[in-house]
XYZ file of C-alpha atoms in Angstrom:
726
model
C -27.675 53.220 33.436
C -27.046 52.563 37.134
C -24.015 54.471 38.406
C -23.369 56.635 35.353
C -26.356 58.971 35.156
C -24.222 62.115 35.284
C -21.695 60.683 32.819
C -24.453 59.757 30.391
C -26.012 63.215 30.617
C -22.660 64.884 29.986
C -21.851 62.799 26.886
C -25.396 63.287 25.588
C -24.870 67.027 25.926
C -21.734 66.816 23.791
C -23.514 64.702 21.178
C -26.549 66.976 20.885
C -24.595 70.251 20.920
C -24.161 71.851 17.487
C -20.622 72.859 16.488
C -19.044 74.713 13.593
C -17.712 71.465 12.107
C -17.598 67.724 12.734
C -16.851 66.980 16.383
C -15.190 63.935 17.939
C -15.806 62.984 21.575
C -13.551 60.489 23.380
C -14.425 58.319 26.377
C -11.160 57.247 28.015
C -10.713 54.709 30.806
C -9.190 51.415 31.881
C -10.663 48.077 30.729
C -13.828 47.055 32.551
C -14.717 50.561 33.686
C -17.780 50.725 31.408
C -16.666 52.688 28.330
C -18.439 50.462 25.812
C -21.503 50.174 28.057
C -21.753 53.957 28.276
C -21.160 54.395 24.534
C -23.879 51.842 23.749
C -26.277 53.606 26.092
C -25.700 56.806 24.109
C -25.899 54.986 20.760
C -29.231 53.394 21.703
C -30.704 56.498 23.350
C -34.078 57.269 21.751
C -33.387 60.975 21.394
C -30.100 60.135 19.662
C -31.896 57.637 17.405
C -34.255 60.403 16.353
C -31.607 63.096 15.828
C -29.208 60.774 13.986
C -31.097 58.599 11.459
C -27.784 57.022 10.471
C -25.897 55.491 13.380
C -22.852 53.309 12.783
C -21.098 51.152 15.367
C -17.600 49.911 14.520
C -15.532 47.773 16.877
C -11.904 48.644 16.097
C -9.926 46.458 18.557
C -6.245 45.638 18.741
C -6.410 43.940 15.335
C -7.060 47.188 13.479
C -7.702 46.771 9.755
C -8.734 49.925 7.916
C -10.447 47.990 5.100
C -12.631 46.122 7.585
C -13.526 49.370 9.349
C -14.376 51.203 6.114
C -16.401 48.300 4.709
C -18.310 48.149 7.988
C -19.190 51.840 7.619
C -20.267 51.403 3.984
C -22.714 48.633 4.887
C -24.845 51.224 6.633
C -25.230 53.198 3.405
C -25.457 50.562 0.684
C -26.345 46.904 0.223
C -23.930 46.619 -2.712
C -20.819 44.482 -2.299
C -17.957 46.996 -1.990
C -15.225 44.503 -1.094
C -13.819 44.626 -4.644
C -12.785 48.293 -4.335
C -9.100 49.065 -3.945
C -7.946 51.043 -0.900
C -8.129 54.434 -2.605
C -11.603 53.786 -4.030
C -12.775 52.504 -0.667
C -11.544 55.610 1.155
C -13.188 57.901 -1.397
C -16.500 56.029 -1.191
C -16.640 56.220 2.604
C -15.820 59.932 2.549
C -18.471 60.596 -0.105
C -21.225 58.822 1.840
C -20.296 60.455 5.154
C -20.237 63.938 3.636
C -23.875 63.689 2.470
C -25.638 62.477 5.611
C -26.080 63.383 9.257
C -24.559 60.509 11.209
C -23.301 59.302 14.564
C -20.222 57.095 14.218
C -19.016 55.133 17.249
C -15.441 53.845 17.065
C -15.279 51.395 19.957
C -11.999 50.233 21.515
C -9.410 52.237 19.557
C -5.992 50.981 20.648
C -3.484 53.285 18.969
C -3.365 56.990 18.039
C -2.231 56.068 14.525
C -5.355 53.912 14.064
C -7.515 56.948 14.789
C -5.468 59.037 12.343
C -6.241 56.532 9.572
C -9.953 56.659 10.396
C -9.869 60.446 10.477
C -8.821 60.618 6.806
C -12.364 59.700 5.688
C -14.250 61.996 8.074
C -15.693 65.135 6.435
C -14.811 68.009 8.780
C -17.395 70.215 7.036
C -20.270 67.961 8.165
C -21.024 69.994 11.286
C -24.261 68.168 12.114
C -22.531 64.816 12.619
C -20.618 63.384 15.572
C -17.972 60.741 16.224
C -17.794 58.964 19.587
C -14.555 57.138 20.458
C -13.797 54.729 23.302
C -10.213 53.891 24.220
C -8.142 52.770 27.162
C -5.333 55.149 26.140
C -5.330 58.848 26.971
C -3.014 59.422 23.989
C -5.880 58.432 21.665
C -8.126 61.010 23.303
C -5.464 63.701 23.087
C -4.847 63.215 19.385
C -8.595 62.876 18.679
C -9.306 66.322 20.126
C -6.853 67.942 17.680
C -8.956 69.816 15.140
C -12.130 69.240 17.154
C -13.876 70.945 20.057
C -14.467 68.548 22.906
C -11.892 67.551 25.507
C -11.490 63.801 26.158
C -13.894 62.530 28.804
C -12.057 60.430 31.407
C -14.506 57.914 32.790
C -14.281 57.824 36.570
C -14.590 54.938 39.001
C -17.961 54.416 40.668
C -18.224 55.655 44.236
C -19.412 53.367 47.039
C -23.035 54.487 46.812
C -23.119 53.903 43.041
C -21.298 50.570 43.392
C -23.832 49.366 45.953
C -26.742 50.579 43.817
C -25.355 48.680 40.811
C -24.676 45.523 42.825
C -28.231 45.542 44.181
C -29.683 45.946 40.685
C -27.578 43.009 39.443
C -28.589 40.694 42.290
C -32.175 41.722 43.002
C -33.256 43.470 39.799
C -35.716 46.314 40.052
C -38.558 44.301 41.544
C -37.085 43.284 44.915
C -35.258 45.026 47.743
C -32.154 43.748 49.471
C -32.788 41.937 52.757
C -31.822 44.237 55.663
C -29.514 41.490 56.991
C -27.452 41.655 53.785
C -26.987 45.424 53.498
C -23.799 45.568 55.574
C -21.989 42.688 53.898
C -23.353 43.763 50.516
C -21.894 47.247 50.840
C -18.603 45.708 51.958
C -18.469 43.548 48.807
C -19.389 46.558 46.665
C -16.513 48.519 48.180
C -14.109 45.630 47.574
C -14.798 45.956 43.824
C -13.083 49.380 43.880
C -15.587 51.108 41.611
C -14.916 48.963 38.522
C -18.186 48.216 36.709
C -17.143 44.867 35.230
C -15.875 43.583 38.595
C -19.166 44.557 40.256
C -21.203 42.875 37.533
C -19.156 39.641 37.595
C -19.152 39.406 41.408
C -22.865 40.206 41.308
C -23.326 37.176 39.066
C -21.888 34.985 41.835
C -24.318 36.490 44.354
C -27.239 35.955 41.952
C -26.451 32.240 41.863
C -26.430 32.101 45.669
C -29.720 34.022 45.807
C -31.296 31.419 43.514
C -30.128 28.586 45.787
C -31.537 30.034 49.005
C -33.510 33.084 50.102
C -33.046 32.543 53.824
C -31.341 35.755 55.016
C -29.012 34.270 57.663
C -27.866 31.497 55.308
C -27.289 34.002 52.522
C -25.243 36.202 54.843
C -22.849 33.322 55.555
C -22.471 32.637 51.842
C -21.919 36.335 51.117
C -19.281 36.448 53.875
C -17.397 33.717 52.003
C -17.595 35.716 48.778
C -16.320 38.822 50.569
C -13.415 36.838 51.984
C -12.443 35.639 48.497
C -12.841 39.092 46.940
C -10.617 40.575 49.655
C -7.743 38.431 48.360
C -7.791 40.100 44.943
C -4.517 41.697 43.835
C -4.176 45.217 45.200
C -3.363 48.209 42.971
C -3.871 46.350 39.691
C -7.433 46.797 38.484
C -7.079 44.559 35.413
C -5.846 41.670 37.555
C -8.709 42.302 39.973
C -11.186 41.905 37.124
C -9.583 38.658 35.967
C -9.600 37.337 39.540
C -13.299 38.180 39.782
C -13.894 36.211 36.581
C -11.788 33.366 38.012
C -13.923 33.338 41.155
C -17.101 33.253 39.077
C -15.656 30.516 36.847
C -14.844 28.319 39.848
C -18.417 28.737 41.077
C -19.841 27.385 37.816
C -21.269 23.853 37.760
C -19.030 21.509 35.790
C -21.467 21.259 32.875
C -21.199 25.024 32.281
C -17.421 25.408 32.436
C -16.645 24.083 28.952
C -19.596 25.993 27.495
C -18.243 29.211 29.024
C -14.635 28.768 27.898
C -15.782 27.800 24.406
C -17.205 31.308 23.883
C -13.668 32.492 23.105
C -13.651 30.701 19.741
C -15.459 33.810 18.476
C -13.440 36.998 17.792
C -13.428 40.031 20.103
C -16.835 41.714 20.385
C -18.339 39.242 17.900
C -22.142 39.207 17.855
C -22.991 35.557 18.512
C -26.375 34.153 17.404
C -27.968 32.121 20.182
C -28.901 29.323 17.770
C -25.281 29.023 16.609
C -23.604 28.749 19.997
C -26.207 26.311 21.329
C -25.881 24.061 18.259
C -22.080 24.180 18.552
C -22.231 23.179 22.221
C -24.441 20.236 21.289
C -22.107 19.144 18.475
C -19.070 19.393 20.766
C -20.739 17.143 23.335
C -20.907 19.789 26.079
C -24.669 19.514 26.666
C -26.298 17.056 29.058
C -30.054 16.773 28.376
C -31.123 15.552 31.864
C -34.683 14.733 30.855
C -34.980 17.621 28.373
C -34.190 17.914 24.701
C -30.616 18.816 23.802
C -31.830 22.184 22.517
C -33.711 23.015 25.716
C -30.696 22.073 27.823
C -28.342 24.167 25.655
C -30.666 27.186 25.814
C -30.796 26.840 29.592
C -26.980 26.800 29.690
C -26.957 30.054 27.726
C -29.478 31.651 30.084
C -27.457 30.503 33.099
C -24.269 32.130 31.783
C -26.179 35.344 31.072
C -27.726 35.361 34.555
C -24.223 35.034 36.027
C -23.172 38.093 33.973
C -20.473 36.169 32.139
C -22.221 36.806 28.810
C -23.968 39.970 27.640
C -27.284 39.879 25.801
C -26.921 41.789 22.530
C -30.492 41.422 21.242
C -33.721 39.774 22.337
C -36.688 38.846 20.198
C -40.111 40.389 20.742
C -40.953 37.752 23.356
C -37.828 38.598 25.344
C -35.848 35.484 24.376
C -32.098 35.768 23.737
C -31.415 36.254 20.037
C -27.737 37.287 20.038
C -25.083 37.697 22.725
C -21.522 38.957 23.186
C -18.536 38.387 25.475
C -16.634 41.272 27.069
C -13.099 41.303 25.636
C -11.474 40.848 29.065
C -13.719 37.897 29.852
C -12.919 36.505 26.408
C -9.184 36.768 27.146
C -9.735 34.838 30.374
C -11.673 32.151 28.488
C -9.043 31.903 25.769
C -6.136 31.591 28.207
C -7.911 29.029 30.359
C -9.079 27.057 27.295
C -5.494 26.830 26.015
C -4.319 25.663 29.458
C -6.962 22.933 29.442
C -6.345 22.134 25.756
C -9.995 22.816 24.984
C -9.150 24.684 21.765
C -6.356 26.680 20.148
C -6.701 30.027 18.397
C -4.333 30.285 15.439
C -2.920 33.801 15.261
C -1.023 35.292 12.330
C 1.260 38.274 11.870
C 2.878 38.942 8.479
C 2.688 35.298 7.460
C 4.046 33.937 10.752
C 1.598 31.762 12.693
C 1.382 31.332 16.434
C 1.503 28.534 17.318
C 3.483 27.304 14.283
C 1.616 25.317 11.638
C 3.798 22.308 12.432
C 2.191 22.116 15.901
C -1.406 21.976 14.648
C -1.366 18.198 14.981
C -1.312 18.572 18.784
C -4.727 20.220 19.040
C -8.324 18.975 19.001
C -10.071 22.235 18.113
C -8.816 25.123 15.968
C -10.321 28.570 15.482
C -9.178 31.219 12.976
C -9.900 34.897 12.585
C -7.145 35.667 10.073
C -5.418 34.595 6.849
C -6.381 31.091 5.643
C -4.599 30.928 2.234
C -1.169 31.422 3.808
C -1.992 28.845 6.464
C -2.978 26.176 3.940
C -0.029 26.974 1.686
C 2.089 25.485 4.477
C 0.240 22.153 4.085
C -0.966 21.606 7.669
C -1.900 18.153 8.907
C -4.088 17.637 11.960
C -4.944 13.986 12.583
C -6.323 14.853 16.036
C -8.281 17.966 15.040
C -12.011 17.515 15.658
C -13.243 21.106 15.160
C -12.320 23.771 12.601
C -13.969 27.164 13.038
C -13.340 30.192 10.848
C -14.946 33.526 11.672
C -14.441 36.695 9.685
C -16.411 39.919 9.397
C -16.940 39.607 5.645
C -17.331 36.541 3.409
C -13.950 35.548 1.961
C -13.348 34.146 -1.521
C -10.753 31.370 -1.610
C -9.249 29.481 -4.511
C -10.469 25.905 -4.957
C -7.094 24.470 -3.976
C -7.468 25.977 -0.502
C -11.082 24.906 -0.141
C -10.207 21.256 -0.718
C -7.327 21.504 1.761
C -9.605 21.548 4.796
C -11.031 18.003 4.532
C -7.644 16.737 3.320
C -5.825 18.165 6.327
C -8.392 17.300 8.999
C -10.045 13.971 8.249
C -11.717 13.409 11.630
C -13.624 16.678 11.891
C -16.871 16.808 13.852
C -17.434 20.569 13.640
C -16.858 22.644 10.492
C -17.807 26.337 10.703
C -17.154 27.963 7.302
C -20.007 30.436 6.883
C -17.413 33.205 6.332
C -15.989 31.534 3.210
C -17.710 31.873 -0.165
C -17.823 28.642 -2.137
C -18.690 28.681 -5.831
C -20.001 25.123 -5.700
C -20.620 22.474 -3.087
C -17.235 21.216 -1.770
C -17.493 17.533 -2.641
C -14.737 16.446 -0.252
C -16.840 17.529 2.717
C -18.939 14.412 2.170
C -15.877 12.323 3.089
C -15.888 13.741 6.627
C -18.195 11.063 7.995
C -17.755 12.125 11.623
C -19.239 15.589 11.031
C -21.951 16.654 13.459
C -22.163 20.342 12.530
C -21.389 22.125 9.272
C -22.158 25.624 7.983
C -21.321 26.693 4.425
C -21.782 29.745 2.193
C -22.360 28.755 -1.449
C -23.241 31.631 -3.773
C -25.245 29.717 -6.389
C -26.426 26.269 -5.415
C -28.840 24.056 -7.341
C -28.215 20.626 -5.806
C -27.156 19.195 -2.463
C -25.389 16.024 -3.670
C -26.351 12.455 -2.851
C -23.032 11.605 -1.070
C -24.106 14.004 1.690
C -26.322 11.111 2.833
C -23.148 9.422 4.096
C -22.893 11.974 6.916
C -25.041 9.898 9.221
C -23.614 11.632 12.331
C -24.665 15.083 11.106
C -26.895 17.024 13.520
C -26.841 20.546 12.034
C -26.538 21.566 8.369
C -26.747 25.275 7.503
C -26.179 26.575 3.969
C -26.371 30.247 3.006
C -27.060 30.842 -0.683
C -28.636 33.300 -3.107
C -30.493 30.508 -4.905
C -34.300 30.400 -4.656
C -34.660 26.634 -4.985
C -32.423 23.634 -4.302
C -32.917 19.982 -5.201
C -31.983 17.741 -2.290
C -30.306 14.670 -3.781
C -29.039 13.664 -0.347
C -31.493 11.372 1.429
C -32.279 13.049 4.747
C -34.096 9.894 5.935
C -30.692 8.175 6.001
C -29.124 11.015 8.004
C -30.460 9.496 11.191
C -29.121 12.098 13.631
C -30.045 15.206 11.643
C -31.786 17.729 13.911
C -31.499 21.051 12.059
C -31.592 21.656 8.309
C -31.538 25.375 7.579
C -31.551 26.988 4.133
C -33.306 30.105 2.852
C -33.819 28.457 -0.531
C -36.795 26.166 -1.137
C -35.728 22.538 -0.616
C -37.155 20.023 -3.078
C -37.113 16.451 -1.720
C -37.173 13.208 -3.683
C -40.461 11.397 -2.868
C -38.866 8.022 -3.728
C -36.380 8.058 -0.841
C -36.286 5.123 1.527
C -34.728 5.058 4.991
C -36.068 5.183 8.520
C -34.666 8.482 9.840
C -36.403 11.771 10.463
C -37.663 11.359 14.002
C -34.786 13.498 15.367
C -35.485 16.379 12.980
C -36.354 19.509 15.000
C -36.045 22.262 12.391
C -36.636 22.073 8.637
C -36.306 25.350 6.751
C -37.320 25.944 4.009
C -39.221 23.124 2.353
C -40.858 23.457 -1.066
C -44.666 23.020 -0.672
C -44.766 20.246 -3.281
C -42.396 18.251 -1.044
C -44.753 18.428 1.924
C -46.119 14.897 1.667
C -47.499 12.207 3.937
C -44.011 10.729 4.213
C -42.593 14.013 5.503
C -44.950 14.496 8.424
C -44.909 10.778 9.254
C -41.094 10.671 9.341
C -40.474 14.167 10.762
C -43.161 13.789 13.396
C -41.141 15.643 16.062
C -40.630 18.866 14.119
C -40.726 22.005 16.264
C -39.993 24.545 13.522
C -40.960 24.344 9.844
C -40.542 26.807 7.009
C -42.068 26.475 3.540
C -41.235 28.547 0.454
C -42.887 28.316 -2.939
C -46.415 28.024 -4.326
C -48.517 27.829 -1.181
C -51.704 26.993 -3.083
C -50.141 23.541 -3.464
C -49.738 23.299 0.295
C -53.190 24.555 1.248
C -54.850 22.048 -1.063
C -52.864 19.175 0.479
C -53.330 17.302 3.737
C -53.397 19.261 6.999
C -50.651 19.671 9.585
C -52.764 18.596 12.543
C -50.621 15.475 13.086
C -47.537 17.638 13.742
C -48.462 17.965 17.398
C -45.046 19.298 18.496
C -44.765 21.973 15.798
C -44.643 25.434 17.424
C -43.152 27.675 14.712
C -44.349 27.873 11.118
C -43.134 30.225 8.364
C -44.997 30.324 5.047
C -43.529 32.292 2.126
C -45.567 32.391 -1.086
C -42.654 32.692 -3.521
C -44.404 33.061 -6.894
C -44.153 35.598 -9.762
C -45.731 38.969 -8.948
C -48.334 38.595 -11.706
C -49.577 35.243 -10.358
C -53.106 34.778 -9.083
C -53.396 35.608 -5.356
C -54.237 32.835 -2.927
C -58.032 32.521 -2.849
C -58.257 31.739 0.859
C -56.660 30.310 3.945
C -57.469 26.713 4.871
C -59.632 26.099 7.931
C -57.974 26.632 11.310
C -57.772 22.872 11.912
C -55.320 22.697 8.984
C -52.675 24.208 11.270
C -50.743 22.298 13.960
C -52.687 22.071 17.244
C -49.902 23.650 19.334
C -48.778 26.349 16.905
C -47.357 29.361 18.782
C -45.622 31.418 16.091
C -46.813 31.966 12.533
C -45.216 34.068 9.783
C -46.954 34.709 6.448
C -45.211 36.433 3.543
C -46.417 37.431 0.044
C -49.694 35.542 0.412
C -51.905 38.474 -0.791
C -54.914 37.272 1.193
C -57.996 39.344 1.946
C -58.214 40.704 5.500
C -61.477 38.814 6.069
C -59.428 35.605 6.294
C -57.777 36.866 9.493
C -60.789 35.457 11.330
C -59.415 31.994 10.540
C -56.141 32.803 12.299
C -58.082 34.111 15.307
C -59.426 30.583 15.759
C -55.899 29.235 16.432
C -56.116 29.395 20.231
C -52.439 28.601 20.861
C -51.093 31.422 18.648
C -48.773 33.842 20.511
C -46.791 35.543 17.716
C -48.158 36.526 14.293
C -45.950 38.178 11.663
C -47.462 39.420 8.397
C -44.847 40.502 5.843
C -44.726 41.778 2.253
C -48.455 41.935 1.528
C -49.409 38.866 3.469
C -52.867 40.464 3.551
C -54.191 43.112 1.178
C -57.166 45.422 1.030
C -58.061 48.756 2.554
C -60.058 47.557 5.571
C -59.544 45.024 8.329
C -62.542 44.640 10.597
C -61.320 42.609 13.542
C -64.112 43.700 15.877
C -65.819 40.319 15.763
C -62.576 38.317 16.109
C -60.848 37.353 19.348
C -57.132 36.499 19.302
C -57.218 34.829 22.683
C -53.492 34.420 23.397
C -51.754 36.614 20.821
C -48.918 38.580 22.449
C -46.979 39.882 19.428
C -48.374 41.223 16.138
C -46.024 42.407 13.375
C -47.336 43.932 10.129
C -44.758 44.959 7.521
C -45.571 46.321 4.066
C -49.375 46.371 3.892
C -51.852 48.655 2.092
C -54.375 48.721 4.941
C -56.218 52.048 5.453
C -58.850 51.341 8.122
C -58.436 48.977 11.061
C -61.358 48.311 13.392
C -61.062 46.328 16.625
C -63.006 45.829 19.834
C -61.606 45.828 23.362
C -61.762 42.011 23.299
C -60.063 41.498 19.934
C -56.503 41.375 21.311
C -56.785 40.593 24.999
C -53.110 39.815 25.656
C -51.346 41.844 22.959
C -48.170 43.310 24.520
C -46.159 44.149 21.397
C -47.304 45.728 18.116
C -44.930 46.487 15.218
C -46.150 48.451 12.182
C -43.706 49.189 9.347
C -44.319 50.434 5.820
C -48.066 50.700 6.434
C -48.084 54.202 4.974
C -51.820 54.262 4.142
C -53.041 53.417 7.636
C -55.082 56.348 8.977
C -54.992 55.503 12.671
C -53.920 52.862 15.174
C -56.952 51.613 17.123
C -56.963 52.929 20.675
C -58.520 49.651 21.876
C -55.198 47.876 21.178
C -53.495 49.752 23.998
C -55.064 47.853 26.879
C -52.133 45.479 27.552
C -49.624 47.019 25.140
C -46.045 47.461 26.413
C -44.214 48.130 23.139
C -45.476 49.967 20.060
C -42.922 50.185 17.251
C -43.772 52.240 14.162
C -41.891 53.115 10.986
C -42.950 54.734 7.714
C -46.553 55.481 8.617
C -48.525 58.683 8.091
C -48.959 61.484 10.608
C -52.528 60.679 11.607
C -51.435 57.168 12.630
C -48.488 58.667 14.515
C -50.899 60.937 16.372
C -52.987 57.949 17.476
C -49.805 56.225 18.672
C -49.020 59.312 20.749
C -52.551 59.204 22.177
C -51.980 55.630 23.357
C -48.681 56.759 24.858
C -50.323 59.625 26.758
C -52.887 57.289 28.290
C -50.162 54.833 29.302
C -48.203 57.652 30.893
C -51.277 58.750 32.871
C -51.776 55.162 34.038
C -48.065 54.981 35.028
C -47.607 51.569 33.444
C -44.634 50.239 31.540
C -44.803 51.294 27.900
C -42.437 52.220 25.090
C -43.217 53.999 21.839
C -40.376 53.338 19.418
C -40.235 55.337 16.199
C -38.075 54.646 13.161
C -37.681 56.278 9.764
C -40.611 58.251 8.417
C -41.928 59.322 11.812
C -41.925 63.036 12.518
C -42.353 63.149 16.293
C -39.553 62.693 18.798
C -39.740 59.399 20.694
C -39.943 59.091 24.451
C -38.406 56.745 26.988
C -39.836 54.005 29.157
C -41.535 55.336 32.243
């Protein structure tokens, strides 16, 4: 972590030091100084991951709710739904789980001493092997947290000029390039003007990154950087929080117009909310914020997301194994800026609630075009709101909420012209029929516990672009005619979707993602209508699929997921179809529960375009996989989870471009072939035997000797301490 190496080492020392009882360590500092960044660095440290198998991150925030905090902790220990417990039962359950295990608990952004005191009631002081790490802007929280513990609060300092300049350079130039000599003087001046505040440096650095992209001519860049320095010099003196907001303001003004609404819209999510990339990009599209400019809407939206990340206005939370953004977050101070500016521009309105009193009042809802909620819906709807101008209704909550039917029907009644309806946090018992009356809908997400049918009236939503339904059901009959939903681009369910082969209609050409289709519904009509599919998932009896027509006409299909969802005592699939069965441009393939023999992997090796292959839950079975004669020409990522493989043979040419290998629950595998290590950058292992671990360490030693980038990441069931990147 640039600028905080000594701070990180000191906190790590506290965390790893054994005490006579449970210890709590506080990181105290003003907003934007880097408390959460430092805490996350500790939380994600590989030595910490090894020493603390159970690590729990809880964002407390100003809206402290003990039930939410305790339920968040319990999720780390059990998959059971604990939301039905009363407060006393909940407290006892958390205490019981924490007393049995060695854990690291991070309580991020604690606002009040009394909030910490409530949390402390469930912490077992006798669990001397465990640690609690607290971040807070208030020294009073640190003072009360040290009572009964050992470690003094750690007051996070400001960065000095040298550290500020080092951080600014890393933001602008990365680790691959050096700063132009002509820019060193003005660069150090800008770094000094940020007064040692990490967030200010990062945000101002985002402005400089944008200028660096536009031109790399040193004398032109110096003039542009002089302008930035002049603007930064005007920041409010002696008020660090205002300085940060002014830095965000400066960065906001530098945004192209097409990014400004996208940026401000991020504040519809709660503080520190983990935001899936697919969700925010689909919302931007539905809201009309995305201009394709010769690309697909999805490509343009994803580029917008990348642009905001590169300007350091959004933080990447997780990336997939190919390095693409999977989830992101917004710093709470940047979110406050977005929220305030969005309200000024009437982009959206957050409805706040305190003891049944709403701000703004329910009577004023009719003034707004977009509403977002993070609080109590039943009380809100009991006041019978009416919003004839409301176009978007978004409800986000940490846990799914059960509402009475009378409240569920209130939403379409109150807001008849909705385009966006985000209700994934509300549990429905059945499909809300009145939703089908909202004919202007472009985006809708629902959570329906048990769902057997998507009703025919859903076909009336001809403006709908994105439909996402979470459910526990394994199979759903689609009565709604998707060929009449002409603008539908994304249909996402985990259940198998059974289509009616008798449907008429001329739609389907806009469909980009269809997940998950029942194999018996994969017919000529489907691939003729949905000819532009990019992502397809199928769930059910795959023997039906493999005996049908091929997918070679789906020339745009890049991602395919096949889940063989049949009873465990069913006959295994006899074979894979020939490689020409698969789409010609297939890049990512996932197989699950297919129980194929390893010899059929040679068929997959013939798919020249394949970059990512994931094999899950006995996709292949048998003790030996001889891949020595196979060549996976372009495969970059290989994931094998839950396989009974014992021996794995490869040649140096078998996986020429493999950069990432993930092996989990392969507990019979004797060794990991050394020949795989040629291009490998990441090796992730979990629940494998010691001989395989030893071979992983051998690959690591060779990589270290070669001084190339490599990471060995070990999870549960691995008995050797992991090492860092080098």
